[in-house]
Short mmCIF file of C-alpha atoms in Angstrom, two decimals:
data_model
loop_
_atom_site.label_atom_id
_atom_site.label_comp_id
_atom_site.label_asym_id
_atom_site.label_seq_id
_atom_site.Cartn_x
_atom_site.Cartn_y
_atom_site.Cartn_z
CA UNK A 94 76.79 100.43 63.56
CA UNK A 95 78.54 103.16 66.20
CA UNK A 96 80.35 102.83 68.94
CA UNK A 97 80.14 105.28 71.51
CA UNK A 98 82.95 104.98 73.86
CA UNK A 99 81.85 101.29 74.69
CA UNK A 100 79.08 102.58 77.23
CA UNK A 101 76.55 102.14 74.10
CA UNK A 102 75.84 100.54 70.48
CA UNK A 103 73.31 102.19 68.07
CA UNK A 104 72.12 100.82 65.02
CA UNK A 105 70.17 102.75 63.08
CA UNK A 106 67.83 101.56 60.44
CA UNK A 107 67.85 97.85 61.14
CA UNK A 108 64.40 97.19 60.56
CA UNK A 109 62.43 98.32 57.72
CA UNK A 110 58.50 99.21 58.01
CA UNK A 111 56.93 95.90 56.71
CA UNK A 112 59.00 94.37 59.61
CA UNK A 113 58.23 96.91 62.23
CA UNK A 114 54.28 96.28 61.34
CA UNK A 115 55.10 92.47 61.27
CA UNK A 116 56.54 93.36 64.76
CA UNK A 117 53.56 94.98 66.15
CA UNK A 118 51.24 92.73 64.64
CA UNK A 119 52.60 89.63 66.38
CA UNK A 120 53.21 92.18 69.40
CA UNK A 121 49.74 92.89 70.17
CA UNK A 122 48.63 89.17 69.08
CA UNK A 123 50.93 87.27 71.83
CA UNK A 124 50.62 89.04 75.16
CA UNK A 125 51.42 86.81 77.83
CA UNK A 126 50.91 89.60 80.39
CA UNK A 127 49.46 92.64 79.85
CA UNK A 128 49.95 95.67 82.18
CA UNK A 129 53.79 94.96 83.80
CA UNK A 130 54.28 98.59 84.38
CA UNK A 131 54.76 97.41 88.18
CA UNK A 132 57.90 95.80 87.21
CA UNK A 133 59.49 98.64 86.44
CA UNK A 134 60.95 101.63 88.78
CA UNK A 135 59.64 103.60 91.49
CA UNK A 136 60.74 106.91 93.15
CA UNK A 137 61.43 107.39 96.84
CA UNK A 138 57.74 107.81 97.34
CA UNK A 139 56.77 104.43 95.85
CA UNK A 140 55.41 106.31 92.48
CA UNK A 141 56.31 103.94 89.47
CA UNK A 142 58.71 106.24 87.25
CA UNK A 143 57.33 104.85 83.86
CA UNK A 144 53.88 106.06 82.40
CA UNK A 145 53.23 103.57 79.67
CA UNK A 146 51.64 100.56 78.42
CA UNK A 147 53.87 97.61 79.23
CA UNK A 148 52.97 94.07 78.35
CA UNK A 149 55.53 91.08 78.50
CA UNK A 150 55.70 88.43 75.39
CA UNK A 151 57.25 85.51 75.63
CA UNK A 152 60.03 85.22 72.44
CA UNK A 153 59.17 82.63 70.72
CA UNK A 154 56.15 83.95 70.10
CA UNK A 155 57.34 86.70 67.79
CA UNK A 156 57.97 84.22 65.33
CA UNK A 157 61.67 84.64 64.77
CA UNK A 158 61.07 88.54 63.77
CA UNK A 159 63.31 89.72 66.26
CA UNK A 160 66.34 87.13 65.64
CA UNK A 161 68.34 88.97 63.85
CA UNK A 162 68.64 92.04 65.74
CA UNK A 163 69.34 89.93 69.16
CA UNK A 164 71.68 87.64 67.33
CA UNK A 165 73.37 91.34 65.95
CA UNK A 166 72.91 92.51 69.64
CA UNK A 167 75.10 89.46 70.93
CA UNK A 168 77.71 89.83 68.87
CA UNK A 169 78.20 93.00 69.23
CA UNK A 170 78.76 92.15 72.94
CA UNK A 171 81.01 89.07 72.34
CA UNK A 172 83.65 91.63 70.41
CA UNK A 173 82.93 94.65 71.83
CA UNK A 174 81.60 94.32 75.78
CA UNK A 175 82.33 90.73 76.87
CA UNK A 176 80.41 90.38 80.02
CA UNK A 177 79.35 86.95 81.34
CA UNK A 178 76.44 86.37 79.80
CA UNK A 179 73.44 83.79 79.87
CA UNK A 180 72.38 82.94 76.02
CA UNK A 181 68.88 83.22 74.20
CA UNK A 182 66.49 80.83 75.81
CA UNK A 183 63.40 79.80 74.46
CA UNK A 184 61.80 80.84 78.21
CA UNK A 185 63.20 84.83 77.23
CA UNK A 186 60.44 87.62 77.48
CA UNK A 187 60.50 90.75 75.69
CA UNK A 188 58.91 94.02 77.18
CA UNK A 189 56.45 95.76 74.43
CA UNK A 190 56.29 99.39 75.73
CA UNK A 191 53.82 102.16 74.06
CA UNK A 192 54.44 105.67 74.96
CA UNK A 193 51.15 107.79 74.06
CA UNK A 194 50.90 111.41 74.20
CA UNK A 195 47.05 110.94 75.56
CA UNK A 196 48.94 110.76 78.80
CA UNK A 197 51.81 112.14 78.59
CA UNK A 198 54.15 108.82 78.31
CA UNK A 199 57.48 108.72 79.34
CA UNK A 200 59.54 107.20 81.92
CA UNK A 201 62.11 108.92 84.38
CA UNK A 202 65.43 108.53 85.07
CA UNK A 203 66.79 105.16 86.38
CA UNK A 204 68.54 101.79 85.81
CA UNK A 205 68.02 98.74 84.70
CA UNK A 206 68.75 95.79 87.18
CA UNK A 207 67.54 92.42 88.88
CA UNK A 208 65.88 91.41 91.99
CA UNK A 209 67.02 87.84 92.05
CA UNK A 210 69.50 87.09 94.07
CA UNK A 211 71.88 85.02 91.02
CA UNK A 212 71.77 86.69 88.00
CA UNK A 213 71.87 90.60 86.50
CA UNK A 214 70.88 92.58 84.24
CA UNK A 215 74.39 93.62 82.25
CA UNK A 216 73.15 95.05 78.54
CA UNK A 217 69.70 96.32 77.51
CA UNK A 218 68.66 96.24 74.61
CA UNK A 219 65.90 98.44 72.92
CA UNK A 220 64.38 98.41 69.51
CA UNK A 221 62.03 101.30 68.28
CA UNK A 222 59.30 99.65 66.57
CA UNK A 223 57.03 102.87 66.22
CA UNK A 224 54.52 102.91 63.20
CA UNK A 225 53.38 106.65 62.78
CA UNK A 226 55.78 110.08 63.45
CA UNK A 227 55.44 111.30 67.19
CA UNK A 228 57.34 114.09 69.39
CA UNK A 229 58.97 113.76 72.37
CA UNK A 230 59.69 110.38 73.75
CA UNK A 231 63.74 111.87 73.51
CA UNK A 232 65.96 108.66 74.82
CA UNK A 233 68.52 110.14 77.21
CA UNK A 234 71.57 108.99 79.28
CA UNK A 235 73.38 110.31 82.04
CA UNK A 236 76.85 109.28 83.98
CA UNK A 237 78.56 112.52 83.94
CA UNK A 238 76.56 114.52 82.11
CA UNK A 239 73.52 114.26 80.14
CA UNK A 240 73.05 113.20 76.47
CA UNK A 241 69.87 112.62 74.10
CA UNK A 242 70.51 110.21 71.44
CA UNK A 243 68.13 111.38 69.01
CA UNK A 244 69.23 108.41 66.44
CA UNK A 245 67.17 105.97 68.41
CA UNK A 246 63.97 108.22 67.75
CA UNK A 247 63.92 106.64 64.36
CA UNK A 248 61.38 103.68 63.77
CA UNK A 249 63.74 100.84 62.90
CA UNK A 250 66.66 101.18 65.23
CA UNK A 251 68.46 99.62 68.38
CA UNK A 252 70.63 100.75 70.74
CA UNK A 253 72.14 98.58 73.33
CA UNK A 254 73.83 99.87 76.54
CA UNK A 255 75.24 99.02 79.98
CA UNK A 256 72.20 98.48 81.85
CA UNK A 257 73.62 100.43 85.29
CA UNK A 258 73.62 103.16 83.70
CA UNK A 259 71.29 105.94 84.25
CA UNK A 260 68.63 106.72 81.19
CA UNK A 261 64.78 108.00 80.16
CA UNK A 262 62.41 108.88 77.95
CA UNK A 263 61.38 112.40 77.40
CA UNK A 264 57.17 112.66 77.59
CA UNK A 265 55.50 112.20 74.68
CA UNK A 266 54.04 115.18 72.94
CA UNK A 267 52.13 113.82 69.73
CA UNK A 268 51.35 110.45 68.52
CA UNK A 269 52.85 107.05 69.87
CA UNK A 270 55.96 105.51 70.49
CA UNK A 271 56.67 101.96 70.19
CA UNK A 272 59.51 100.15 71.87
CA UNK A 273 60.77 96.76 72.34
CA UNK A 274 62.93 95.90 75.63
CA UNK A 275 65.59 92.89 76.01
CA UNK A 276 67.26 92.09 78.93
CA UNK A 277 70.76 90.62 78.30
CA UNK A 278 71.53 88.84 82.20
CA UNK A 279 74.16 86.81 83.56
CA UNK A 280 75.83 85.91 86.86
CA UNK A 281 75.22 88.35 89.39
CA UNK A 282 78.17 91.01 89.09
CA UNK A 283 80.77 89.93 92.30
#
């Protein structure tokens, strides 16, 4: 594990290949909706900001492959973040993102946050669950200044962080990149 001044928590190599292809297997097996790229951000021109494949799975339907690193993800917020959070439900969705450098995939700067009017998004949480090498696809964040954190390029690991603050993906250049999203939400911030 590694802190990074609170705003962040990396893990890398938490998942090994046989579970990433478990992952991916089960990933591309339960799609509840495919094609959510419309939930994510848009510029001031209405142009969505992400250029990916994004299809939402309910949780339960990964079969208890992802436990462990949400279970790791929430207790690394009860000691370390301690925001007023809601707990796993079994009506939780994931967000099963591939990046392909046929068209260029990447998404631009911007924040993660919620629409409804009684609940936030505090902590997300992604896990790279990529199966071959690719380039690009660099995860970045940005309060003050900018900074890539090239750990989280490597299949296998997580990296949870406030979820106001500013972040992309670099385009992909060569092969595919596979993430997992998790939203961590609770009362809407007062």
């Amino acid at each position: 594990m590694n802190n990074n001044k609170f705003n962040r928590w990396i893990w890398p190599s938490q998942l090994n290949q046989k579970q990433i292809s478990e992952i991916n297997k089960l990933a591309k097996n339960n799609i509840s909706k495919k094609d959510v790229s419309h939930l994510g951000a848009f510029d001031n021109e209405g142009q969505n900001k992400k250029n990916s494949d994004v299809s939402l799975i309910m949780l339960d339907d990964m079969n208890g492959t992802l436990d462990h690193c949400i279970n790791e993800a929430y207790h690394t917020h009860d000691t370390y973040f301690a925001y007023n959070l809601f707990r796993r439900s079994p009506l939780d969705s994931i967000l099963y993102n591939v990046y392909d450098s046929k068209n260029k995939g990447k998404y631009d700067w911007h924040s993660d946050g919620s629409e409804h009017d009684l609940t936030d998004v505090k902590l997300t949480l992604l896990i790279n669950v990529s199966e071959e090498p690719y380039d690009g696809g660099v995860f970045s964040m940005r309060s003050t200044n900018i900074i890539e954190i090239p750990e989280f390029s490597e299949p296998g690991s997580m990296i949870m962080f406030q979820s106001h603050i500013d972040h992309q993906v670099s385009p992909i250049i060569t092969g595919v990149r596979k993430t997992i999203t998790y939203f961590m939400t609770g009362p809407r911030w007062v």
